[in-house]
CSV table of C-alpha atoms and ligand atoms in Angstrom, one decimal:
chain,number,residue,atom,x,y,z
A,1,MET,CA,12.9,67.6,46.9
A,2,THR,CA,13.4,64.0,48.0
A,3,GLU,CA,9.8,63.9,49.1
A,4,ASP,CA,8.8,64.8,45.6
A,5,LEU,CA,10.7,61.7,44.4
A,6,HIS,CA,8.8,59.5,46.8
A,7,GLN,CA,5.6,61.0,45.6
A,8,LEU,CA,6.7,60.5,41.9
A,9,ALA,CA,7.7,56.8,42.6
A,10,ALA,CA,4.3,56.1,44.2
A,11,GLU,CA,2.5,57.6,41.2
A,12,ALA,CA,4.7,55.6,38.8
A,13,GLU,CA,3.9,52.4,40.6
A,14,ALA,CA,0.2,53.1,40.6
A,15,THR,CA,0.1,53.8,36.9
A,16,LEU,CA,2.3,50.8,36.2
A,17,HIS,CA,-0.2,48.7,38.1
A,18,ALA,CA,-2.9,50.0,36.0
A,19,ALA,CA,-1.2,48.8,32.8
A,20,LYS,CA,-3.1,45.7,31.8
A,21,ASP,CA,-1.4,44.7,28.6
A,22,SER,CA,2.0,45.0,26.8
A,23,ALA,CA,0.8,48.1,24.8
A,24,ALA,CA,0.0,49.9,28.1
A,25,LEU,CA,3.3,48.7,29.6
A,26,GLU,CA,5.2,50.1,26.6
A,27,ALA,CA,3.5,53.5,26.9
A,28,TRP,CA,4.5,53.5,30.6
A,29,ARG,CA,8.1,52.6,29.7
A,30,VAL,CA,8.3,55.5,27.2
A,31,ARG,CA,6.8,57.9,29.7
A,32,TYR,CA,9.2,57.0,32.5
A,33,PHE,CA,12.4,55.7,30.8
A,34,GLY,CA,12.1,57.5,27.5
A,35,ARG,CA,14.7,60.2,26.4
A,36,LYS,CA,12.3,62.9,27.4
A,37,GLY,CA,10.7,60.9,30.1
A,38,VAL,CA,10.3,61.4,33.9
A,39,LEU,CA,13.6,59.6,34.9
A,40,SER,CA,15.7,61.8,32.6
A,41,ASP,CA,14.0,64.9,34.0
A,42,VAL,CA,14.8,63.7,37.5
A,43,MET,CA,18.4,63.1,36.6
A,44,ALA,CA,18.7,66.5,34.8
A,45,ARG,CA,17.5,68.3,37.9
A,46,LEU,CA,20.7,67.2,39.7
A,47,SER,CA,22.8,69.9,38.0
A,48,THR,CA,20.4,72.6,39.1
A,49,ILE,CA,20.6,71.7,42.8
A,50,SER,CA,22.8,73.3,45.4
A,51,ARG,CA,26.0,71.7,46.4
A,52,GLU,CA,24.7,70.9,49.9
A,53,GLU,CA,21.6,69.2,48.8
A,54,ARG,CA,23.1,67.4,45.9
A,55,PRO,CA,24.3,64.2,47.6
A,56,ALA,CA,21.0,63.5,49.2
A,57,TYR,CA,19.1,64.2,46.0
A,58,GLY,CA,21.5,62.1,44.1
A,59,LYS,CA,21.0,59.2,46.4
A,60,ALA,CA,17.2,59.6,46.3
A,61,ALA,CA,17.3,59.8,42.5
A,62,ASN,CA,19.2,56.6,42.3
A,63,GLU,CA,16.8,54.9,44.6
A,64,PHE,CA,14.0,56.3,42.4
A,65,ARG,CA,15.5,54.7,39.3
A,66,GLN,CA,16.0,51.4,41.1
A,67,THR,CA,12.5,51.4,42.3
A,68,LEU,CA,11.2,52.0,38.8
A,69,ASP,CA,13.4,49.4,37.3
A,70,ALA,CA,12.4,46.7,39.7
A,71,ALA,CA,8.7,47.7,39.5
A,72,PHE,CA,8.9,47.6,35.7
A,73,ALA,CA,10.6,44.2,35.5
A,74,ALA,CA,8.1,42.7,37.9
A,75,ARG,CA,5.1,44.1,36.1
A,76,GLN,CA,6.5,43.0,32.7
A,77,GLU,CA,6.8,39.4,34.1
A,78,VAL,CA,3.3,39.5,35.5
A,79,LEU,CA,1.9,40.6,32.1
A,80,ARG,CA,4.0,38.1,30.2
A,81,GLN,CA,2.7,35.2,32.3
A,82,ALA,CA,-0.9,36.4,32.0
A,83,GLU,CA,-0.6,36.7,28.2
A,84,LEU,CA,1.0,33.2,28.0
A,85,ALA,CA,-1.8,31.7,30.1
A,86,GLU,CA,-4.4,33.4,27.9
A,87,ALA,CA,-2.7,32.1,24.7
A,88,LEU,CA,-2.5,28.6,26.1
A,89,ALA,CA,-6.1,28.6,27.1
A,90,ALA,CA,-7.1,29.8,23.6
A,91,GLU,CA,-5.0,27.4,21.6
A,92,GLY,CA,-5.0,24.5,24.1
A,93,VAL,CA,-5.6,20.9,23.1
A,94,ASP,CA,-9.1,19.7,24.0
A,95,VAL,CA,-8.3,16.2,25.3
A,96,THR,CA,-12.0,15.4,25.6
A,97,LEU,CA,-12.4,15.4,21.7
A,98,PRO,CA,-12.8,11.9,20.4
A,99,GLY,CA,-9.9,10.9,18.1
A,100,ARG,CA,-10.1,10.4,14.4
A,101,PRO,CA,-10.5,6.8,13.6
A,102,VAL,CA,-7.5,5.2,11.8
A,103,SER,CA,-8.7,3.4,8.6
A,104,LEU,CA,-7.2,-0.1,8.6
A,105,GLY,CA,-6.0,-1.7,5.5
A,106,ARG,CA,-7.5,-5.1,4.5
A,107,MET,CA,-6.3,-8.1,2.6
A,108,HIS,CA,-7.3,-7.8,-1.1
A,109,PRO,CA,-9.6,-10.7,-2.0
A,110,SER,CA,-7.2,-11.7,-4.9
A,111,HIS,CA,-4.3,-11.9,-2.4
A,112,ARG,CA,-6.4,-13.8,0.2
A,113,THR,CA,-7.1,-16.4,-2.5
A,114,LEU,CA,-3.4,-16.4,-3.6
A,115,ARG,CA,-2.3,-17.1,-0.1
A,116,GLU,CA,-4.7,-20.0,0.3
A,117,ILE,CA,-3.3,-21.4,-3.0
A,118,TYR,CA,0.3,-20.9,-1.8
A,119,ALA,CA,-0.4,-22.7,1.5
A,120,ILE,CA,-1.9,-25.7,-0.3
A,121,PHE,CA,1.0,-26.1,-2.7
A,122,ALA,CA,3.6,-25.5,0.0
A,123,GLU,CA,2.3,-28.6,1.7
A,124,MET,CA,2.9,-30.5,-1.5
A,125,GLY,CA,6.5,-29.2,-1.8
A,126,PHE,CA,6.0,-26.4,-4.4
A,127,GLN,CA,7.9,-23.2,-4.0
A,128,VAL,CA,6.7,-19.8,-5.2
A,129,TYR,CA,8.7,-18.4,-8.1
A,130,ASP,CA,8.2,-14.7,-9.2
A,131,ALA,CA,8.5,-14.0,-12.9
A,132,PRO,CA,8.1,-10.6,-14.4
A,133,ASP,CA,4.9,-9.1,-15.8
A,134,VAL,CA,6.7,-7.5,-18.7
A,135,GLU,CA,7.9,-10.4,-20.9
A,136,THR,CA,9.4,-11.1,-24.2
A,137,ASP,CA,7.3,-12.4,-27.1
A,138,GLU,CA,9.9,-15.2,-27.2
A,139,ASN,CA,9.1,-16.5,-23.7
A,140,ASN,CA,5.4,-15.7,-23.8
A,141,PHE,CA,4.8,-17.4,-27.2
A,142,GLN,CA,7.8,-18.7,-29.2
A,143,LEU,CA,9.5,-20.9,-26.6
A,144,LEU,CA,6.1,-22.2,-25.6
A,145,ASN,CA,5.8,-23.7,-29.1
A,146,MET,CA,3.9,-20.8,-30.6
A,147,PRO,CA,6.1,-19.3,-33.4
A,148,PRO,CA,5.0,-16.0,-35.0
A,149,GLY,CA,1.8,-16.5,-37.0
A,150,HIS,CA,0.8,-19.6,-35.0
A,151,PRO,CA,-3.0,-19.7,-34.9
A,152,ALA,CA,-3.0,-20.4,-31.1
A,153,ARG,CA,-1.9,-16.9,-30.5
A,154,ASP,CA,-5.4,-15.8,-31.3
A,155,MET,CA,-6.4,-17.0,-27.8
A,156,TRP,CA,-4.2,-14.3,-26.3
A,157,ASP,CA,-5.0,-10.7,-27.4
A,158,THR,CA,-1.8,-9.0,-26.4
A,159,PHE,CA,-0.6,-5.6,-25.2
A,160,TYR,CA,2.6,-4.7,-27.1
A,161,THR,CA,5.2,-2.2,-25.8
A,162,THR,CA,7.0,0.3,-28.0
A,163,THR,CA,10.1,-2.0,-27.7
A,164,PRO,CA,9.8,-4.6,-30.4
A,165,GLY,CA,9.5,-8.1,-29.0
A,166,VAL,CA,8.5,-6.9,-25.5
A,167,ILE,CA,4.9,-7.4,-24.3
A,168,LEU,CA,2.8,-7.7,-21.2
A,169,ARG,CA,2.5,-11.4,-20.5
A,170,THR,CA,-0.8,-12.9,-21.4
A,171,HIS,CA,-0.4,-15.8,-19.1
A,172,THR,CA,2.0,-17.0,-16.4
A,173,SER,CA,3.3,-19.8,-18.6
A,174,PRO,CA,6.4,-17.9,-19.8
A,175,GLY,CA,7.6,-18.2,-16.3
A,176,GLN,CA,8.1,-22.0,-17.0
A,177,ILE,CA,10.9,-21.1,-19.4
A,178,ARG,CA,12.6,-18.9,-16.8
A,179,VAL,CA,12.4,-21.5,-14.1
A,180,MET,CA,13.7,-24.3,-16.3
A,181,ARG,CA,16.6,-22.2,-17.6
A,182,GLN,CA,17.5,-21.2,-14.1
A,183,TYR,CA,17.3,-24.7,-12.5
A,184,CYS,CA,18.3,-27.1,-15.3
A,185,PRO,CA,19.2,-29.9,-14.7
A,186,GLU,CA,17.7,-29.9,-11.2
A,187,PRO,CA,14.2,-31.3,-10.6
A,188,ILE,CA,11.5,-28.6,-10.4
A,189,ARG,CA,8.4,-28.1,-8.3
A,190,VAL,CA,7.2,-24.5,-8.4
A,191,ILE,CA,4.1,-22.4,-8.7
A,192,LEU,CA,4.3,-19.1,-10.5
A,193,PRO,CA,1.6,-16.6,-9.4
A,194,GLY,CA,1.1,-13.2,-10.9
A,195,MET,CA,-0.7,-10.6,-13.0
A,196,CYS,CA,-1.5,-11.3,-16.6
A,197,TYR,CA,-2.8,-8.8,-19.2
A,198,ARG,CA,-5.0,-9.2,-22.3
A,199,TYR,CA,-6.2,-6.6,-24.7
A,200,GLU,CA,-9.9,-7.5,-24.3
A,201,GLN,CA,-13.2,-5.9,-23.9
A,202,VAL,CA,-13.8,-5.4,-20.1
A,203,THR,CA,-17.1,-6.9,-18.9
A,204,ALA,CA,-18.5,-8.2,-15.7
A,205,ARG,CA,-16.9,-11.6,-16.7
A,206,SER,CA,-13.5,-10.5,-18.1
A,207,GLU,CA,-10.9,-7.9,-17.2
A,208,MET,CA,-7.9,-6.7,-19.0
A,209,MET,CA,-5.8,-7.8,-16.1
A,210,PHE,CA,-6.2,-10.6,-13.7
A,211,HIS,CA,-4.1,-13.1,-11.7
A,212,GLN,CA,-3.1,-16.6,-12.6
A,213,VAL,CA,-1.2,-19.3,-10.8
A,214,GLU,CA,0.9,-21.6,-12.9
A,215,ALA,CA,2.4,-24.8,-11.6
A,216,LEU,CA,5.3,-26.7,-13.1
A,217,ALA,CA,6.9,-30.0,-12.1
A,218,VAL,CA,9.9,-31.4,-14.0
A,219,GLY,CA,11.9,-34.5,-13.1
A,220,HIS,CA,12.4,-38.1,-13.9
A,221,ASN,CA,9.4,-40.4,-14.4
A,222,ILE,CA,6.8,-37.7,-13.9
A,223,THR,CA,3.5,-39.0,-15.4
A,224,MET,CA,-0.1,-37.9,-16.0
A,225,ALA,CA,-1.0,-39.8,-12.8
A,226,ASP,CA,1.2,-37.3,-10.9
A,227,LEU,CA,-0.6,-34.4,-12.6
A,228,LYS,CA,-4.0,-35.8,-11.7
A,229,GLY,CA,-3.0,-36.5,-8.1
A,230,VAL,CA,-1.8,-33.0,-7.6
A,231,VAL,CA,-4.7,-31.3,-9.3
A,232,ILE,CA,-7.3,-33.4,-7.5
A,233,SER,CA,-5.7,-32.9,-4.1
A,234,PHE,CA,-5.5,-29.2,-4.7
A,235,ALA,CA,-9.2,-28.9,-5.8
A,236,ARG,CA,-10.4,-30.8,-2.7
A,237,LYS,CA,-8.2,-28.8,-0.3
A,238,MET,CA,-9.3,-25.5,-1.9
A,239,TYR,CA,-12.9,-26.2,-2.6
A,240,GLY,CA,-14.0,-28.9,-0.2
A,241,GLU,CA,-13.1,-32.6,0.4
A,242,GLY,CA,-16.0,-34.2,-1.4
A,243,ARG,CA,-15.4,-32.4,-4.7
A,244,LYS,CA,-15.7,-34.3,-8.0
A,245,VAL,CA,-13.0,-33.5,-10.5
A,246,ARG,CA,-13.0,-34.4,-14.2
A,247,PHE,CA,-10.3,-34.1,-16.9
A,248,ARG,CA,-11.5,-33.2,-20.4
A,249,CYS,CA,-9.3,-33.5,-23.5
A,250,SER,CA,-8.1,-30.2,-24.7
A,251,HIS,CA,-5.3,-28.6,-26.6
A,252,PHE,CA,-2.5,-26.2,-25.6
A,253,PRO,CA,0.6,-25.8,-27.8
A,254,PHE,CA,2.9,-26.1,-24.8
A,255,THR,CA,1.5,-29.4,-23.4
A,256,GLU,CA,0.9,-32.8,-24.9
A,257,PRO,CA,-1.4,-34.4,-24.0
A,258,SER,CA,-3.5,-31.4,-22.7
A,259,ALA,CA,-6.6,-31.3,-20.7
A,260,GLU,CA,-9.1,-28.9,-19.0
A,261,VAL,CA,-10.1,-29.6,-15.5
A,262,ASP,CA,-13.7,-29.2,-14.2
A,263,MET,CA,-15.2,-29.7,-10.8
A,264,ASP,CA,-18.8,-30.1,-9.7
A,265,CYS,CA,-20.4,-26.7,-9.3
A,266,ILE,CA,-19.8,-25.3,-5.8
A,267,ILE,CA,-22.9,-23.2,-6.0
A,268,CYS,CA,-25.5,-25.9,-6.9
A,269,GLY,CA,-23.5,-29.0,-6.0
A,270,GLY,CA,-23.8,-30.3,-9.6
A,271,GLN,CA,-27.6,-29.9,-10.0
A,272,GLY,CA,-27.2,-27.1,-12.6
A,273,CYS,CA,-27.6,-23.4,-12.1
A,274,ARG,CA,-27.0,-20.1,-13.7
A,275,VAL,CA,-23.3,-20.0,-12.6
A,276,CYS,CA,-22.4,-23.3,-14.2
A,277,LYS,CA,-24.7,-22.6,-17.1
A,278,TYR,CA,-26.8,-25.6,-16.1
A,279,THR,CA,-24.0,-28.0,-16.8
A,280,GLY,CA,-23.3,-28.9,-13.2
A,281,TRP,CA,-19.5,-28.3,-13.8
A,282,LEU,CA,-17.1,-25.4,-13.4
A,283,GLU,CA,-13.9,-25.2,-15.3
A,284,ILE,CA,-11.0,-24.5,-13.0
A,285,MET,CA,-7.8,-24.8,-15.0
A,286,GLY,CA,-5.9,-25.9,-18.1
A,287,CYS,CA,-3.2,-28.5,-17.8
A,288,GLY,CA,-1.0,-31.1,-19.5
A,289,MET,CA,2.3,-32.9,-19.7
A,290,VAL,CA,5.0,-30.4,-20.7
A,291,HIS,CA,5.6,-30.5,-24.5
A,292,PRO,CA,9.0,-32.0,-25.5
A,293,VAL,CA,9.8,-28.8,-27.4
A,294,VAL,CA,9.1,-26.7,-24.3
A,295,LEU,CA,11.3,-29.0,-22.1
A,296,ARG,CA,14.1,-28.7,-24.6
A,297,ASN,CA,13.7,-24.9,-24.8
A,298,GLY,CA,14.1,-25.0,-21.0
A,299,GLY,CA,17.3,-27.0,-21.3
A,300,TYR,CA,15.9,-30.4,-20.3
A,301,ASP,CA,16.3,-33.5,-22.6
A,302,PRO,CA,12.8,-34.8,-23.2
A,303,ASP,CA,14.1,-38.3,-23.5
A,304,VAL,CA,15.3,-38.2,-19.9
A,305,TYR,CA,13.0,-35.7,-18.2
A,306,SER,CA,9.2,-35.3,-18.2
A,307,GLY,CA,7.0,-32.8,-16.5
A,308,PHE,CA,3.5,-31.5,-16.0
A,309,ALA,CA,2.1,-28.0,-15.8
A,310,PHE,CA,-1.2,-26.3,-15.2
A,311,GLY,CA,-2.5,-22.8,-15.1
A,312,MET,CA,-5.6,-21.3,-13.3
A,313,GLY,CA,-7.2,-18.0,-12.7
A,314,VAL,CA,-7.5,-16.5,-9.3
A,315,GLU,CA,-10.3,-14.0,-9.5
A,316,ARG,CA,-12.9,-16.4,-10.9
A,317,PRO,CA,-12.7,-18.8,-7.9
A,318,ALA,CA,-12.6,-15.7,-5.5
A,319,MET,CA,-15.9,-14.6,-7.2
A,320,LEU,CA,-17.5,-17.9,-6.5
A,321,LYS,CA,-16.3,-18.1,-3.0
A,322,TYR,CA,-17.3,-14.5,-2.0
A,323,ARG,CA,-20.3,-14.4,-4.3
A,324,ILE,CA,-18.9,-11.4,-6.3
A,325,ASN,CA,-20.8,-10.9,-9.4
A,326,ASP,CA,-18.6,-8.5,-11.3
A,327,ILE,CA,-14.8,-9.0,-11.9
A,328,ARG,CA,-14.3,-5.3,-12.4
A,329,TYR,CA,-14.6,-4.7,-8.6
A,330,PHE,CA,-11.2,-6.3,-8.1
A,331,PHE,CA,-9.2,-3.5,-9.7
A,332,ALA,CA,-11.6,-0.6,-9.4
A,333,ASN,CA,-10.0,0.4,-6.0
A,334,ASP,CA,-13.3,1.2,-4.4
A,335,ALA,CA,-12.9,1.1,-0.6
A,336,ARG,CA,-16.6,0.2,-0.2
A,337,PHE,CA,-15.9,-3.1,-2.0
A,338,LEU,CA,-12.4,-3.7,-0.4
A,339,GLU,CA,-13.6,-3.0,3.1
A,340,GLN,CA,-15.9,-6.0,3.0
A,341,PHE,CA,-13.0,-8.5,3.2
A,342,VAL,CA,-11.9,-8.6,6.9
B,1,DAH,N1,-1.6,-20.6,-20.1
B,1,DAH,C1,-2.9,-21.1,-20.3
B,1,DAH,C2,-3.9,-19.9,-20.4
B,1,DAH,O1,-3.6,-18.9,-19.9
B,1,DAH,C3,-3.3,-22.0,-19.1
B,1,DAH,C4,-2.5,-23.2,-19.1
B,1,DAH,C5,-3.0,-24.3,-19.8
B,1,DAH,C6,-1.4,-23.3,-18.4
B,1,DAH,C7,-2.3,-25.5,-19.8
B,1,DAH,C8,-0.6,-24.5,-18.4
B,1,DAH,C9,-1.1,-25.6,-19.1
B,1,DAH,O2,0.5,-24.6,-17.7
B,1,DAH,O3,-0.4,-26.7,-19.0
B,1,DAH,O4,-5.0,-20.1,-20.9
């Protein structure tokens, strides 16, 4: 009887060894450990055996069970390891694959130009003041000496919001009112950069949105000579030391007197070309002495204080500098354009 069990154990171990995957292992488990399996047969036989033989058989049956248990556990572990190794090999990371390149952001050409402008004005003691893009009609027009119906408003086609009296600013000049009201009666030297919006036909030369930089200085004894000095220094630092700069009489409701500033064309050096429309000059900004009404609207007594202001575009000079022939590229968000500015 006990020899039979040795024989059975040897068979069980042989078939177990032949089980090559978890399905075969499970079939083996059912065959040997199942309710109607070999082990339960072996145990059931105990009651049919004579009293004398029973202890020896019982001991052998127990050993049989232990042998099977141990063999099963060992085989199960071997198969588990093999399956794990196989899965790892199949799903493994191939470290020899080249990585995906990270696409690096670049400085937008408008912002590069803005930063150059900030640096030049910082040297002259001007701080940057941030004013909002969404403005009141009052700041954008009325307090700048353009009451409702003023003909000068025609220069600024405007986006209106659904809230009466609230618009998108058409220029950075309304920031002048904000700065003055915040700092009065302190002296002021600020630049006000930011986006402006005009309800205009979009072409290669004009966009509905663009950047401007405004400058404002208010204090005692500020004269047109200060304005000219600052503007000429700025133009030479920004566009080259030898630049010629000229002031042409002009009109803005918020300055008196007012002027427009031209410099010799940086493309042709003043000879005349397509870019300067064969005049030899490029217009770079509007400027003037802050109008007494505007000073008063900012809280400053025009009999005691005076000031100058100017405003310039940012994209136009960037177009000249980087030879960009269409302003629409700036806000089209096309990476092929933006990637070119390293
Ligand atoms: N705000 C004017 C415009 O957008 C530009 C300008 C002209 C600003 C004269 C000024 C100034 O501060 O004094 O056309």
